[in-house]
Coordinates of C-alpha atoms in Angstrom, one line a residue:
M22 CA 12.4 -12.9 -17.6
R23 CA 14.7 -9.9 -17.0
V24 CA 12.8 -7.5 -14.8
L25 CA 13.7 -4.0 -13.9
V26 CA 12.6 -3.4 -10.2
T27 CA 12.4 0.3 -9.4
G28 CA 12.8 0.8 -5.7
G29 CA 14.4 -2.6 -5.6
A30 CA 16.5 -1.9 -2.6
G31 CA 13.5 -0.7 -0.5
F32 CA 11.3 -2.6 1.9
I33 CA 8.8 -4.2 -0.5
G34 CA 11.1 -4.0 -3.5
S35 CA 13.9 -6.0 -1.9
H36 CA 11.4 -8.8 -1.2
V37 CA 10.2 -8.6 -4.8
V38 CA 13.8 -9.1 -5.9
E39 CA 14.2 -12.1 -3.7
A40 CA 10.9 -13.6 -4.9
L41 CA 11.8 -13.1 -8.6
T42 CA 15.2 -14.7 -8.1
A43 CA 13.6 -17.7 -6.4
H44 CA 11.3 -18.1 -9.4
G45 CA 14.1 -18.2 -11.9
H46 CA 13.8 -14.6 -13.1
E47 CA 16.6 -12.0 -13.4
P48 CA 15.8 -8.9 -11.4
V49 CA 17.6 -5.7 -12.1
V50 CA 17.6 -3.3 -9.1
Y51 CA 17.1 0.4 -9.9
D52 CA 17.1 2.4 -6.7
I53 CA 18.4 5.7 -5.6
R54 CA 19.3 4.3 -2.2
T55 CA 22.1 2.2 -3.8
D56 CA 22.9 4.4 -6.8
P57 CA 22.2 8.2 -6.6
G58 CA 22.0 8.2 -10.4
S59 CA 19.0 5.8 -10.3
D60 CA 16.2 8.4 -10.3
V61 CA 13.1 7.4 -12.1
R62 CA 12.7 11.1 -13.1
D63 CA 16.0 11.0 -15.1
P64 CA 15.1 10.0 -18.7
E65 CA 18.6 9.0 -19.7
A66 CA 19.2 6.9 -16.6
V67 CA 15.9 5.1 -17.1
R68 CA 16.6 4.5 -20.8
R69 CA 19.9 2.9 -19.9
A70 CA 18.4 0.7 -17.2
L71 CA 15.7 -0.6 -19.6
T72 CA 18.4 -2.2 -21.9
G73 CA 17.6 -5.8 -22.4
V74 CA 14.6 -5.7 -20.0
D75 CA 11.4 -7.7 -20.6
A76 CA 9.2 -6.2 -17.9
V77 CA 9.1 -3.5 -15.2
C78 CA 8.0 -3.9 -11.6
H79 CA 7.5 -0.3 -10.5
Q80 CA 7.9 -0.1 -6.7
A81 CA 9.7 3.3 -6.4
A82 CA 7.5 6.0 -4.7
M83 CA 7.4 8.6 -2.0
V84 CA 5.0 7.1 0.5
G85 CA 3.0 8.3 3.5
L86 CA -0.1 10.3 4.3
G87 CA 0.7 13.6 2.5
T88 CA -2.1 15.2 4.4
G89 CA -1.1 18.7 3.9
F90 CA 0.4 20.5 0.9
T91 CA 3.9 21.2 2.2
D92 CA 5.3 18.3 0.3
A93 CA 2.7 18.1 -2.5
A94 CA 5.1 19.1 -5.3
E95 CA 7.6 16.5 -4.1
Y96 CA 5.0 13.7 -4.0
V97 CA 3.8 14.6 -7.5
S98 CA 7.4 14.8 -8.8
R99 CA 8.5 11.5 -7.3
N100 CA 5.4 9.5 -7.9
D101 CA 3.7 10.9 -11.0
L102 CA 6.5 12.6 -12.9
G103 CA 8.7 9.6 -12.2
T104 CA 6.0 7.2 -13.5
A105 CA 5.5 9.3 -16.6
V106 CA 9.2 9.4 -17.4
L107 CA 9.5 5.6 -16.8
L108 CA 6.5 4.8 -19.0
T109 CA 7.8 7.1 -21.8
A110 CA 11.1 5.3 -21.8
M111 CA 9.3 1.9 -21.8
A112 CA 7.3 3.0 -24.8
D113 CA 10.4 4.0 -26.6
A114 CA 12.3 0.8 -25.6
G115 CA 9.5 -1.5 -26.6
V116 CA 9.0 -2.9 -23.0
R117 CA 5.3 -3.8 -22.9
R118 CA 4.8 -5.4 -19.5
L119 CA 4.3 -3.4 -16.2
V120 CA 3.4 -4.2 -12.7
L121 CA 2.7 -1.2 -10.6
A122 CA 2.8 -0.9 -6.8
G123 CA -0.7 0.5 -6.3
S124 CA -2.4 1.3 -3.0
M125 CA -5.8 0.8 -1.2
V126 CA -5.6 4.5 -0.4
V127 CA -7.2 5.3 -3.8
Y128 CA -10.6 4.2 -2.3
G129 CA -10.7 6.7 0.6
E130 CA -13.1 5.2 3.1
G131 CA -14.0 1.5 2.6
R132 CA -17.4 0.0 1.9
Y133 CA -20.3 0.9 4.2
E134 CA -23.9 -0.2 4.4
C135 CA -26.8 1.5 6.0
E136 CA -29.8 -0.5 7.1
R137 CA -32.2 2.0 5.5
H138 CA -30.2 3.2 2.5
G139 CA -28.0 0.3 1.5
V140 CA -24.4 0.9 0.3
V141 CA -23.4 4.5 1.0
R142 CA -20.2 6.5 0.7
P143 CA -19.5 8.8 3.8
G144 CA -17.5 11.9 3.2
P145 CA -14.4 12.9 5.2
R146 CA -14.9 12.9 9.0
A147 CA -15.6 16.2 10.6
V148 CA -13.0 17.6 13.0
A149 CA -15.7 18.3 15.6
D150 CA -16.7 14.6 15.5
L151 CA -13.1 13.4 15.9
E152 CA -12.4 15.8 18.7
A153 CA -15.5 14.5 20.5
G154 CA -14.4 10.9 20.0
R155 CA -17.0 10.1 17.4
F156 CA -14.8 8.1 15.1
E157 CA -17.4 6.1 13.1
P158 CA -18.6 7.9 10.0
P159 CA -22.4 8.1 10.0
C160 CA -24.7 7.5 7.1
P161 CA -24.5 10.6 4.9
V162 CA -28.3 10.4 4.2
C163 CA -29.9 9.7 7.6
G164 CA -27.0 9.9 10.1
A165 CA -27.5 6.3 11.3
D166 CA -24.7 3.8 12.2
L167 CA -23.0 2.0 9.3
A168 CA -21.7 -1.5 8.9
P169 CA -18.3 -1.7 7.3
G170 CA -17.5 -4.3 4.7
L171 CA -15.0 -5.4 2.1
V172 CA -14.2 -3.0 -0.8
T173 CA -13.9 -4.4 -4.3
E174 CA -11.8 -3.1 -7.2
D175 CA -14.9 -1.6 -9.0
A176 CA -15.5 0.7 -6.0
P177 CA -15.3 4.4 -7.0
A178 CA -12.0 6.1 -6.3
D179 CA -12.0 8.8 -3.6
P180 CA -8.4 9.7 -2.7
R181 CA -8.4 11.7 0.6
N182 CA -4.8 13.1 0.6
V183 CA -1.9 14.1 -1.6
Y184 CA -0.3 10.6 -1.5
A185 CA -3.5 8.9 -2.4
T186 CA -4.1 11.3 -5.3
T187 CA -0.6 10.6 -6.7
K188 CA -1.2 6.8 -6.5
L189 CA -4.4 7.1 -8.4
A190 CA -2.7 9.3 -11.0
Q191 CA 0.0 6.6 -11.4
E192 CA -2.8 4.2 -12.4
H193 CA -4.3 6.6 -14.9
L194 CA -0.8 7.1 -16.5
A195 CA -0.3 3.4 -16.7
A196 CA -3.7 2.9 -18.2
A197 CA -3.0 5.6 -20.8
W198 CA 0.4 4.0 -21.6
A199 CA -1.2 0.5 -22.0
R200 CA -3.8 1.9 -24.4
A201 CA -1.2 3.8 -26.5
T202 CA 1.3 0.9 -26.7
G203 CA -0.8 -2.2 -26.5
G204 CA 1.1 -3.1 -23.3
T205 CA -0.2 -4.9 -20.3
A206 CA -0.4 -3.1 -17.0
V207 CA -1.3 -4.5 -13.6
S208 CA -1.8 -2.4 -10.4
L209 CA -1.5 -4.3 -7.2
R210 CA -3.4 -2.2 -4.7
Y211 CA -1.5 -3.0 -1.5
H212 CA -3.2 -2.9 1.8
N213 CA -1.2 -2.5 5.1
V214 CA 2.1 -4.2 4.3
Y215 CA 4.3 -5.3 7.2
G216 CA 7.2 -7.7 7.8
P217 CA 11.0 -8.1 8.1
G218 CA 13.1 -5.2 6.8
M219 CA 10.3 -2.6 7.4
P220 CA 11.7 0.9 8.0
R221 CA 11.7 2.1 11.6
D222 CA 11.0 5.5 13.1
T223 CA 9.8 7.2 9.9
P224 CA 6.4 8.8 9.3
Y225 CA 6.2 7.0 5.9
A226 CA 6.5 3.4 7.2
G227 CA 3.0 2.8 8.5
V228 CA 1.4 2.0 11.8
A229 CA 3.1 -1.5 12.2
S230 CA 6.5 0.2 12.0
F231 CA 5.5 2.8 14.6
F232 CA 4.4 0.1 17.1
R233 CA 7.4 -2.1 16.5
S234 CA 9.8 0.8 16.9
A235 CA 8.1 1.8 20.2
L236 CA 8.4 -1.7 21.6
A237 CA 12.1 -1.7 20.6
R238 CA 12.6 1.4 22.7
G239 CA 10.7 -0.2 25.6
E240 CA 7.7 2.0 25.1
A241 CA 4.0 1.1 24.8
P242 CA 2.6 1.3 21.3
R243 CA 0.3 4.4 21.1
V244 CA -2.9 3.5 19.3
F245 CA -4.9 6.4 17.8
E246 CA -8.7 6.9 18.0
D247 CA -10.2 4.0 19.9
G248 CA -8.2 1.3 18.3
R249 CA -11.2 -0.2 16.5
Q250 CA -10.4 1.0 13.0
R251 CA -10.2 -2.0 10.7
R252 CA -7.3 -2.7 8.3
D253 CA -6.0 -5.7 6.3
F254 CA -2.4 -6.4 7.4
V255 CA -0.7 -8.3 4.6
H256 CA 2.8 -9.8 4.9
V257 CA 5.5 -8.5 2.7
R258 CA 6.4 -11.9 1.3
D259 CA 2.8 -12.4 0.2
V260 CA 3.0 -9.0 -1.5
A261 CA 6.2 -10.0 -3.3
A262 CA 4.6 -13.3 -4.4
A263 CA 1.7 -11.3 -5.8
N264 CA 4.1 -9.3 -7.9
V265 CA 5.7 -12.4 -9.3
A266 CA 2.2 -13.8 -10.1
A267 CA 1.3 -10.6 -11.9
L268 CA 4.5 -10.6 -13.9
E269 CA 4.0 -14.2 -15.0
A270 CA 0.3 -13.7 -15.9
S271 CA -1.2 -12.7 -19.2
P272 CA -3.6 -9.8 -18.4
A273 CA -5.5 -8.0 -21.1
A274 CA -3.4 -6.0 -23.5
G275 CA -4.1 -2.3 -23.9
A276 CA -5.6 -1.8 -20.5
L277 CA -4.8 -1.6 -16.8
T278 CA -6.1 -4.3 -14.4
A279 CA -6.3 -3.5 -10.7
Y280 CA -6.1 -6.2 -8.0
N281 CA -6.7 -5.7 -4.3
T282 CA -3.7 -7.2 -2.5
G283 CA -4.6 -8.0 1.1
S284 CA -4.6 -11.0 3.4
G285 CA -8.4 -11.4 3.4
D286 CA -8.3 -11.5 7.2
P287 CA -9.1 -8.0 8.6
H288 CA -8.1 -7.0 12.1
T289 CA -8.4 -3.8 14.1
V290 CA -5.4 -1.6 14.7
G291 CA -5.8 -2.3 18.4
E292 CA -5.7 -6.1 17.8
M293 CA -2.6 -5.7 15.7
A294 CA -0.9 -3.6 18.5
H295 CA -1.8 -6.2 21.1
A296 CA -0.6 -9.1 19.0
L297 CA 2.7 -7.4 18.3
A298 CA 3.2 -6.4 21.9
A299 CA 2.5 -9.9 23.1
A300 CA 4.9 -11.4 20.6
Y301 CA 7.6 -9.0 21.5
G302 CA 7.1 -9.3 25.2
G303 CA 6.7 -5.5 25.6
P304 CA 4.4 -3.1 27.3
E305 CA 0.6 -3.2 26.6
P306 CA -0.6 -0.7 24.0
V307 CA -2.1 2.5 25.1
V308 CA -5.3 3.8 23.4
T309 CA -4.8 7.6 23.1
G310 CA -8.0 8.9 21.5
Q311 CA -5.8 11.1 19.3
Y312 CA -6.4 11.2 15.5
R313 CA -4.8 12.2 12.3
L314 CA -6.6 14.2 9.7
G315 CA -6.6 12.3 6.4
D316 CA -6.9 8.9 8.1
V317 CA -9.9 6.8 7.1
R318 CA -11.8 4.8 9.6
H319 CA -12.2 1.4 7.9
I320 CA -10.6 0.1 4.7
T321 CA -10.4 -3.7 4.1
A322 CA -9.9 -5.6 0.9
D323 CA -11.8 -8.2 -1.1
S324 CA -8.9 -9.9 -2.8
A325 CA -11.0 -12.6 -4.5
R326 CA -10.1 -11.3 -8.0
L327 CA -6.4 -11.7 -7.4
R328 CA -6.9 -15.2 -6.0
T329 CA -9.2 -16.3 -8.8
E330 CA -7.5 -14.8 -11.8
L331 CA -3.8 -15.1 -10.8
G332 CA -4.0 -18.1 -8.5
W333 CA -2.4 -16.1 -5.6
K334 CA -3.3 -16.4 -2.0
A335 CA -1.8 -15.0 1.2
E336 CA 0.3 -17.7 3.0
V337 CA 1.4 -15.9 6.1
G338 CA -1.3 -15.9 8.8
F339 CA -1.8 -12.9 11.1
E340 CA -0.5 -14.4 14.4
A341 CA 2.5 -16.1 12.8
G342 CA 3.3 -12.9 10.8
M343 CA 3.2 -10.8 13.9
R344 CA 5.5 -13.2 15.8
E345 CA 8.0 -13.1 13.0
F346 CA 7.8 -9.3 12.7
A347 CA 8.3 -8.9 16.5
E348 CA 11.7 -10.7 16.2
A349 CA 12.8 -9.4 12.8
G350 CA 15.3 -6.6 12.1
M351 CA 14.2 -3.3 10.8
R352 CA 15.9 -0.8 8.5
T353 CA 16.7 2.8 9.1
A354 CA 15.2 4.1 5.8

């Protein structure tokens, strides 16, 4: 299969290219990093790139929190306009297979259960609570403590920032394209991806990058809140393998199918910082109590659908992955 990989020179995209090659496919890299003319917002360039292509693996995106609105137009342009241009060109070219780099950020907060009120959906955390160190969201009905759990793909979407909103819009665009063309569309909702080749010293790379970059400078990783916020850290090679599995699968035509893409082994941010510092041999993490508006408290995946329907499973364990990441090189962008 000849596969156009948008963002194919980036962190995740480059691993997807390697995985496709290893499975006998022919990846075609389309990335503005290596060719300034490879912009997904350029209809002519995209049309040329689709020549002879059987499928598209759409990794190109502007990533990060996008908590304010300073960069809102740029996020929408790169993520949503770019996706619309790509899908329009695919419709014209007769390319009917798409795998989209989705994100767990479309859920907002994760799944919570109250002893009295069952499954509830807390709203955004109040600044006053964060300032006072009250990081756990309370039950929106009675104010009681909540128990976090795994979120499934049928959970309602609740994007909490600009980036999350654009990722959800990408899914809606892909679903509309699939209905209009009879194509197959899969969104892999990535959780916290880490691994070799991760960008360093950039606000868009994620917490694992910040911690690894700090250790490389001889500094202690700075952990926000109390370090007990839960995430699912999934290795980039496992994410690349999920892309190959999705491209080789036969999902329902005329619709978009979403799959959580996580390790299935949740850890706290503090645990990740300690594991990485121990593997690197650097300073112990420092818990700062600081916070970022737009961050959610707990978000962890139930990836059972991906395992069951596509036969995929995460192969890189947490400890082994952190040891490798501690020794691996990082990129500048």
